[in-house]
Amino acid sequence: MNELAEVWPQGISVGLPRSREVASAIAAALAIPGFVTLLAFTNVSSATPRVLYIAAIAAAAAIGERASGLLAAAVSFVGFDYFFSPPAHSWGVSRGADIVALVVFFVVGAGVGQLVARERRARRRAEVAGARARRLEAVAAALGQARTAQEVLDVVLSEGLEAAEALAGLIGLVSEAGETIEVVAQRGFDHLDLDRWGRFNVADDLPLSETVRSGEPVYLASGADRDRRYPSLAGETEMSYTLVCLPLRFEGRTIGGLVLRFPAETEFDQERRALEEALAAQAAAGLDRARLNEAERAARDSLSFLAEASELLASSLNYERTLSQLAELCVPRLADWCAIDMVATDGSIERLAVAHPDPAKVRYAHELAERYPPDPDAPTGVANVLRTGKPEFLPEISEEFLAEATKGDEELLGIVRELGLHAAITVPLIARGRTLGALSLIAAETIHHYTEKDLQLALDLARRAAVAVDNARLHAESEQRAAAARALRQIAEAVVLVDVDGRLLYWNEAAANLLGGERLPAWQLLPLEERGAGKQSAQVTVPIELDGWERWLQVSRVEFEDGCVFVLRDVTEERLLERTRSEFVATASHELRTPIAAVYGIFQTLLRDDIDRDQVGEEFLRLGLKESQRLADIVDDLLLAGQLDAGNPRIELTGCDVGGIIAELVDATASRINGSHTLTARVEPNIAVRCDPLRLRQVLGNLIENAIKYSPDGGTVAVEAAHPAGRSNVIRIEVKDEGIGIPEPDQARIFERFVRLDPAQASGVGGTGLGLYISRELVNRMHGRISVTSRRGAGSIFTVELPASDASTLRTPLLSRSANP
Ligand code: ADP
């Protein structure tokens, strides 16, 4: 069996085998003329032997072609000449007729033989061509079934090789960049050195490179031919075969080449070449289609992967968890290892997630990360991607790269080698121009290299992840802001936020209330430096005029990178109280000093030798008693105010004869003032209030005292008590004077502790500023209220309203009092 038969066991020959063919031709050439001779002797007339011999020669030629025809012609002529050409039973070509017969016999033998041979050759060729076409069709059908590039390669190197009747075949594909040819499959090249011939350049001086460059087939019939055309291959192994390189072209592009090896003596006729080229064209179309299919499938896979990843990223605002899940999703679909690193707030690199199908390896990776913490200044890797915001793409990790990356650290190099890293992609997570982190995909055990498409997919994934992280952070920030805003709304202090240029960014309700309304119109009134520009102390108290009133604002500020937060507090009241308090100390000291000085003076006078004690003694003692009383009153006021502050003076409510109390007070006062003022009292008959009588006496006494004190020019002080119109459950008591009056803005203040109006306004009258405070507190505790109406210089009316009581329940009957005392 020859090599061809190995490749093509069915064989390609048609018709009978050669030796049997020759035997039958010889038999026909001998037997048919012999039979004709016998036939001519028995039943044919003398004229017909020639015709019969000619038929016999034709028959023999039809069976055995020209050689058989010529042999039959020779045998026929011998028979014809001996038996039928006169003289019978003798040899010799003597007559012209014999010569004619001889020529005719040989012409018929040669002519018919030639015709038959030609016809048979044509038929055989047609059959071979038909068989080839059928085989090529079978290859086309098998290619039609092939879905992947690998399946196409398998079909070309099995059915295809057989169809082309080749001994061996090899397919090389041009790289994406168009610079190299990579051997992707071979069959029959058993001793091919793949390290040497697995990949070579399109520009190399090699047969397949030439085919790819020119797009034309290259036929190499012998080693000499090869060495002559490709000197670089001279001296290579003995070439005992014919080599054919065919371009794999599709739609004008050469995507690679098909190399076929044939037996040395193979002839490459037109048909054979056409078949090989057809095979190459089919292979190219099949590969292109498979590539397209694979690209389509890969695109579909990518899309569905991205959709899945997007769904995952959108599933929660806890981006740390979703990114960890994303890393898990990437292995082993996109990578054998996936890592996600984030930029921490202090700029350091924080590893958020590492994923690998083997948990032990993940632990190992964490250990490694601890032993070799990331260097933020590293020229390559995650640090570089985070610094530059540019992706890093290592389609194949070379030994040199590893050596350089590990910077001579043999141990680390050993570890990295052991991990078997093949390729890596690191892409930045960028949102709104900021690099938030990096996603690394690493090919090791199952994936062997990365392509541009993988990089694009990683970039797409990183974009989505970055948007998700950014959204989650924005949401957290806005939640935080909302919580802060809610808290700010609740607090009583006014808070104002300004940017670095002093523009208002935010303020709370308290600020709006303090600074004149919704858009803080009064903000502009603050001295400039308090609003953010310039330097000033952290806390200042500044005056500001609001609605014609001076208010004092305490302004604290805290600066931060985007601006400044101001906290404002209205301290007007506090300042006033503070002032009032210090004034009180002065006043109280002065008030206490006056009676003390008087008593002291009296004692000194009484001790003198030059006075007559009997004569002046009583007068002095009375004076001393009065001053002591005044001292006691002041101290009582101070004590009571203290008790009221503490909230616990004893109050006992009972039905009181208000008329009686007023009458007593008016009587006592009238006798004391010696007619400097006119005192009147008018009380509705049979009224009673529910109160603590001692406290009511104190309140009214104080009001009457003030009415006299603050009417330095005399006049009438009238005390009245009655039901106000239509309110039977209330008794209203009024103390009216014609004195200096109280300016309207001060009217509310005078009921506060220690508040005394301007001494000039009060005409230099002494006091502690406690009387009205005590009065208000006592009235409130008796469930009543006190108020004033007054005009400056036009006298004042102090009004006390208390709950009415049933007059009939009083133990002592009421006297009707309405007259002057
Ligand atoms: P004091 O009289 O001891 O100063 P008060 O609390 O009784 O303290 O009064 C507070 C202030 O109210 C007084 O200092 C005075 O300026 C003002 N005032 C009180 N009563 C009158 C009044 N009848 N007429 C004018 N001013 C008054």
Coordinates of N, CA and C in Angstrom, one line a residue, residues 545-693:
E545 N -28.7 96.1 64.2 CA -30.0 96.7 64.4 C -31.1 96.0 63.6
L546 N -32.1 95.5 64.3 CA -33.2 94.7 63.7 C -34.5 95.4 64.0
D547 N -35.2 95.8 63.0 CA -36.5 96.5 63.1 C -36.4 97.6 64.1
G548 N -35.4 98.4 64.0 CA -35.2 99.6 64.8 C -34.7 99.3 66.2
W549 N -34.5 98.0 66.5 CA -34.1 97.6 67.9 C -32.6 97.1 67.8
E550 N -31.9 97.4 68.8 CA -30.5 96.9 68.9 C -30.6 95.5 69.5
R551 N -30.0 94.6 68.8 CA -29.9 93.2 69.3 C -28.4 92.9 69.3
W552 N -28.1 92.1 70.3 CA -26.7 91.6 70.4 C -26.6 90.2 70.0
L553 N -25.8 89.9 69.0 CA -25.6 88.5 68.5 C -24.3 87.9 68.9
Q554 N -24.3 86.7 69.4 CA -23.0 86.1 69.7 C -22.7 85.2 68.5
V555 N -21.6 85.4 67.8 CA -21.3 84.7 66.5 C -20.1 83.7 66.7
S556 N -20.4 82.4 66.6 CA -19.2 81.5 66.6 C -19.0 81.0 65.2
R557 N -17.8 80.7 64.9 CA -17.6 80.2 63.5 C -16.6 79.0 63.5
V558 N -16.9 78.1 62.6 CA -16.0 77.0 62.5 C -15.7 76.9 61.0
E559 N -14.5 76.9 60.6 CA -14.1 76.8 59.2 C -14.0 75.4 58.8
F560 N -14.3 75.1 57.5 CA -14.0 73.8 56.9 C -13.6 74.1 55.5
E561 N -13.2 73.0 54.8 CA -12.6 73.2 53.5 C -13.5 73.9 52.5
D562 N -14.8 73.7 52.6 CA -15.7 74.3 51.6 C -16.3 75.6 52.0
G563 N -16.0 76.1 53.2 CA -16.5 77.3 53.7 C -16.5 77.4 55.2
C564 N -17.6 77.9 55.7 CA -17.6 78.2 57.1 C -19.0 78.0 57.7
V565 N -19.1 77.5 58.9 CA -20.4 77.4 59.6 C -20.4 78.4 60.7
F566 N -21.5 79.2 60.7 CA -21.7 80.2 61.8 C -22.8 79.8 62.7
V567 N -22.6 79.9 64.0 CA -23.7 79.7 64.9 C -24.0 81.0 65.6
L568 N -25.2 81.5 65.5 CA -25.6 82.8 66.0 C -26.6 82.6 67.2
R569 N -26.3 83.4 68.2 CA -27.3 83.3 69.3 C -27.6 84.8 69.7
D570 N -28.9 85.0 70.0 CA -29.3 86.3 70.4 C -29.1 86.4 71.9
V571 N -28.1 87.2 72.3 CA -27.7 87.3 73.7 C -28.2 88.7 74.3
T572 N -29.1 89.3 73.5 CA -29.6 90.6 74.0 C -30.1 90.6 75.4
E573 N -31.0 89.6 75.7 CA -31.6 89.5 77.0 C -30.6 89.2 78.0
E574 N -29.7 88.2 77.7 CA -28.6 87.9 78.7 C -27.8 89.1 79.0
R575 N -27.4 89.8 77.9 CA -26.6 91.0 78.2 C -27.3 92.0 79.1
L576 N -28.6 92.2 78.8 CA -29.4 93.1 79.6 C -29.5 92.7 81.0
L577 N -29.7 91.3 81.2 CA -29.8 90.8 82.5 C -28.5 91.0 83.3
E578 N -27.4 90.7 82.5 CA -26.1 90.9 83.1 C -25.9 92.3 83.5
R579 N -26.3 93.2 82.6 CA -26.2 94.7 82.9 C -27.0 95.0 84.2
T580 N -28.3 94.5 84.1 CA -29.2 94.8 85.2 C -28.7 94.3 86.5
R581 N -28.1 93.1 86.4 CA -27.5 92.5 87.6 C -26.4 93.3 88.2
S582 N -25.5 93.8 87.4 CA -24.4 94.6 87.9 C -25.0 95.9 88.4
E583 N -26.0 96.4 87.7 CA -26.6 97.7 88.2 C -27.3 97.4 89.5
F584 N -27.9 96.2 89.6 CA -28.6 95.8 90.9 C -27.6 95.9 92.1
V585 N -26.4 95.3 91.8 CA -25.4 95.2 92.9 C -25.1 96.6 93.4
A586 N -25.0 97.5 92.4 CA -24.7 98.9 92.7 C -25.9 99.5 93.5
T587 N -27.1 99.2 92.9 CA -28.3 99.8 93.4 C -28.6 99.3 94.8
A588 N -28.5 97.9 94.9 CA -28.8 97.3 96.2 C -27.8 97.8 97.3
S589 N -26.5 97.9 96.9 CA -25.5 98.4 97.9 C -25.9 99.8 98.3
H590 N -26.3 100.5 97.3 CA -26.6 101.9 97.6 C -27.9 102.0 98.4
E591 N -28.9 101.1 98.1 CA -30.1 101.1 98.8 C -29.9 100.7 100.3
L592 N -29.0 99.7 100.5 CA -28.7 99.2 101.8 C -27.9 100.2 102.6
R593 N -27.0 100.8 101.8 CA -26.1 101.8 102.5 C -26.9 102.9 103.1
T594 N -27.9 103.4 102.4 CA -28.6 104.6 102.8 C -29.2 104.4 104.2
P595 N -30.0 103.4 104.5 CA -30.5 103.2 105.8 C -29.5 102.8 106.9
I596 N -28.5 102.1 106.4 CA -27.4 101.7 107.4 C -26.7 103.0 107.8
A597 N -26.4 103.8 106.8 CA -25.7 105.1 107.1 C -26.5 105.9 108.1
A598 N -27.9 105.9 107.9 CA -28.8 106.7 108.7 C -28.7 106.1 110.2
V599 N -28.9 104.8 110.3 CA -28.9 104.2 111.6 C -27.5 104.5 112.3
Y600 N -26.4 104.3 111.5 CA -25.1 104.5 112.1 C -25.0 106.0 112.6
G601 N -25.5 106.9 111.8 CA -25.5 108.3 112.2 C -26.3 108.6 113.5
I602 N -27.4 107.9 113.6 CA -28.3 108.1 114.8 C -27.5 107.6 116.0
F603 N -26.9 106.4 115.9 CA -26.2 105.9 117.1 C -25.0 106.8 117.5
Q604 N -24.3 107.3 116.5 CA -23.2 108.2 116.8 C -23.7 109.4 117.5
T605 N -24.8 110.0 116.9 CA -25.3 111.2 117.5 C -25.7 111.0 119.0
L606 N -26.4 109.8 119.2 CA -26.9 109.5 120.5 C -25.8 109.3 121.5
L607 N -24.6 108.9 121.0 CA -23.5 108.7 121.9 C -22.7 110.0 122.2
R608 N -23.0 111.0 121.5 CA -22.3 112.3 121.8 C -22.7 112.8 123.1
D609 N -21.7 113.5 123.7 CA -21.9 114.1 125.1 C -22.6 115.4 125.0
D610 N -22.5 116.0 123.9 CA -22.9 117.4 123.9 C -24.4 117.5 123.5
I611 N -25.1 116.4 123.4 CA -26.5 116.6 123.1 C -27.4 116.1 124.3
D612 N -28.6 116.6 124.3 CA -29.5 116.2 125.4 C -30.3 115.0 124.9
R613 N -30.0 113.8 125.4 CA -30.6 112.6 124.9 C -32.1 112.6 125.2
D614 N -32.5 113.1 126.3 CA -33.9 113.1 126.6 C -34.7 114.0 125.6
Q615 N -34.0 115.0 125.2 CA -34.8 115.9 124.2 C -34.9 115.3 122.8
V616 N -33.8 114.8 122.4 CA -33.8 114.3 120.9 C -33.9 112.8 120.8
G617 N -33.7 112.1 121.9 CA -33.6 110.6 121.9 C -34.8 110.0 121.2
E618 N -36.0 110.3 121.5 CA -37.1 109.6 120.9 C -37.2 109.8 119.4
E619 N -37.0 111.1 119.0 CA -37.1 111.4 117.6 C -36.0 110.5 116.8
F620 N -34.8 110.5 117.4 CA -33.8 109.7 116.8 C -34.1 108.2 116.7
L621 N -34.6 107.8 117.8 CA -35.0 106.3 117.9 C -36.0 106.0 116.8
R622 N -37.0 106.9 116.7 CA -38.1 106.6 115.7 C -37.5 106.6 114.3
L623 N -36.6 107.5 114.1 CA -35.9 107.6 112.7 C -35.1 106.3 112.5
G624 N -34.4 105.9 113.5 CA -33.7 104.6 113.5 C -34.6 103.4 113.2
L625 N -35.7 103.4 113.8 CA -36.7 102.3 113.6 C -37.1 102.3 112.2
K626 N -37.4 103.5 111.6 CA -37.9 103.6 110.2 C -36.8 103.1 109.2
E627 N -35.6 103.5 109.5 CA -34.5 103.1 108.6 C -34.3 101.6 108.7
S628 N -34.4 101.1 110.0 CA -34.2 99.6 110.2 C -35.3 98.9 109.4
Q629 N -36.5 99.4 109.5 CA -37.7 98.8 108.8 C -37.4 98.7 107.3
R630 N -36.8 99.9 106.8 CA -36.5 99.9 105.3 C -35.4 98.8 105.0
L631 N -34.5 98.7 105.9 CA -33.4 97.7 105.7 C -34.1 96.3 105.6
A632 N -35.0 96.1 106.6 CA -35.6 94.8 106.7 C -36.4 94.5 105.4
D633 N -37.1 95.6 104.9 CA -37.9 95.4 103.7 C -37.1 95.0 102.5
I634 N -35.9 95.7 102.4 CA -35.0 95.4 101.3 C -34.6 93.9 101.4
V635 N -34.1 93.6 102.6 CA -33.6 92.2 102.7 C -34.7 91.2 102.5
D636 N -36.0 91.5 103.0 CA -37.1 90.6 102.7 C -37.3 90.4 101.2
D637 N -37.3 91.6 100.5 CA -37.5 91.5 99.0 C -36.4 90.6 98.4
L638 N -35.2 90.7 98.9 CA -34.1 89.9 98.3 C -34.4 88.4 98.6
L639 N -34.8 88.2 99.8 CA -35.0 86.8 100.2 C -36.2 86.2 99.4
L640 N -37.3 87.0 99.3 CA -38.4 86.5 98.6 C -38.1 86.2 97.1
A641 N -37.4 87.2 96.5 CA -37.0 87.0 95.1 C -36.2 85.7 95.0
G642 N -35.3 85.4 95.9 CA -34.5 84.2 95.9 C -35.5 83.0 96.0
Q643 N -36.5 83.1 96.9 CA -37.4 82.0 97.0 C -38.2 81.8 95.7
L644 N -38.6 82.9 95.1 CA -39.4 82.8 93.9 C -38.6 82.2 92.8
D645 N -37.3 82.6 92.8 CA -36.4 81.9 91.8 C -36.3 80.4 92.0
A646 N -36.3 80.0 93.2 CA -36.2 78.6 93.5 C -37.6 78.0 93.3
G647 N -38.6 78.8 93.2 CA -40.0 78.3 92.9 C -40.8 77.8 94.1
N648 N -40.4 78.1 95.3 CA -41.2 77.5 96.4 C -41.6 78.4 97.6
P649 N -42.1 79.6 97.3 CA -42.7 80.4 98.4 C -44.0 79.8 98.8
R650 N -44.4 79.8 100.0 CA -45.7 79.3 100.5 C -46.8 80.2 100.1
I651 N -47.8 79.7 99.4 CA -49.0 80.5 99.0 C -50.2 79.7 99.5
E652 N -51.0 80.3 100.2 CA -52.2 79.7 100.7 C -53.4 80.4 100.2
L653 N -54.2 79.8 99.3 CA -55.3 80.5 98.6 C -56.6 80.4 99.4
T654 N -57.2 81.5 99.6 CA -58.5 81.5 100.3 C -59.3 82.7 99.8
G655 N -60.6 82.7 100.2 CA -61.4 83.8 99.8 C -61.0 85.0 100.6
C656 N -60.8 86.2 99.9 CA -60.3 87.3 100.7 C -61.2 88.6 100.5
D657 N -61.2 89.3 101.5 CA -61.9 90.6 101.4 C -61.0 91.6 100.8
V658 N -61.1 91.7 99.5 CA -60.1 92.6 98.8 C -60.3 94.1 99.2
G659 N -61.6 94.4 99.4 CA -61.9 95.8 99.8 C -61.2 96.1 101.1
G660 N -61.2 95.2 102.1 CA -60.6 95.4 103.4 C -59.1 95.6 103.2
I661 N -58.5 94.8 102.4 CA -57.0 94.9 102.2 C -56.7 96.3 101.6
I662 N -57.4 96.7 100.6 CA -57.2 98.0 100.0 C -57.3 99.1 101.0
A663 N -58.4 99.0 101.7 CA -58.7 100.1 102.7 C -57.5 100.2 103.7
E664 N -57.1 99.1 104.2 CA -56.0 99.1 105.2 C -54.7 99.7 104.6
L665 N -54.4 99.3 103.4 CA -53.2 99.8 102.7 C -53.3 101.3 102.5
V666 N -54.4 101.7 102.0 CA -54.6 103.1 101.7 C -54.5 103.9 103.0
D667 N -55.1 103.4 104.0 CA -55.0 104.1 105.3 C -53.6 104.3 105.8
A668 N -52.9 103.1 105.8 CA -51.5 103.1 106.3 C -50.6 104.0 105.5
T669 N -50.8 104.0 104.2 CA -49.9 104.8 103.3 C -50.2 106.3 103.5
A670 N -51.5 106.6 103.6 CA -51.9 108.0 103.7 C -51.3 108.6 105.0
S671 N -51.3 107.8 106.0 CA -50.8 108.3 107.3 C -49.3 108.5 107.2
R672 N -48.6 107.7 106.4 CA -47.2 107.8 106.2 C -46.7 108.9 105.4
I673 N -47.5 109.3 104.3 CA -46.9 110.2 103.3 C -47.3 111.7 103.7
N674 N -48.0 111.8 104.7 CA -48.2 113.2 105.1 C -48.8 114.1 104.1
G675 N -49.7 113.7 103.3 CA -50.4 114.5 102.4 C -49.7 115.0 101.1
S676 N -48.5 114.4 100.8 CA -47.8 114.8 99.6 C -48.6 114.3 98.4
H677 N -49.4 113.3 98.5 CA -50.3 112.8 97.4 C -51.7 112.6 97.9
T678 N -52.6 112.6 96.9 CA -54.0 112.3 97.3 C -54.2 110.8 97.0
L679 N -54.7 110.1 98.0 CA -54.9 108.7 97.8 C -56.4 108.4 97.8
T680 N -56.9 107.7 96.8 CA -58.4 107.3 96.8 C -58.5 105.8 96.7
A681 N -59.6 105.3 97.2 CA -59.9 103.9 97.0 C -61.4 103.7 96.6
R682 N -61.7 103.0 95.5 CA -63.1 102.7 95.2 C -63.2 101.2 94.9
V683 N -64.1 100.6 95.7 CA -64.2 99.1 95.6 C -65.7 98.8 95.5
E684 N -65.9 97.9 94.5 CA -67.3 97.5 94.3 C -67.8 96.7 95.5
P685 N -69.0 97.0 96.0 CA -69.4 96.3 97.2 C -69.5 94.8 97.0
N686 N -69.3 94.1 98.1 CA -69.5 92.6 98.2 C -68.7 91.9 97.1
I687 N -67.5 92.2 97.0 CA -66.6 91.4 96.1 C -65.5 90.7 97.0
A688 N -65.1 89.6 96.5 CA -64.1 88.8 97.2 C -63.2 88.2 96.1
V689 N -61.9 88.0 96.4 CA -61.0 87.3 95.5 C -60.5 86.1 96.2
R690 N -60.1 85.1 95.3 CA -59.4 84.0 95.9 C -57.9 84.2 95.8
C691 N -57.3 84.3 97.0 CA -55.9 84.7 97.0 C -55.3 84.4 98.3
D692 N -53.9 84.6 98.4 CA -53.3 84.5 99.7 C -53.2 86.0 100.2
P693 N -54.0 86.3 101.3 CA -54.2 87.7 101.6 C -52.9 88.5 101.9

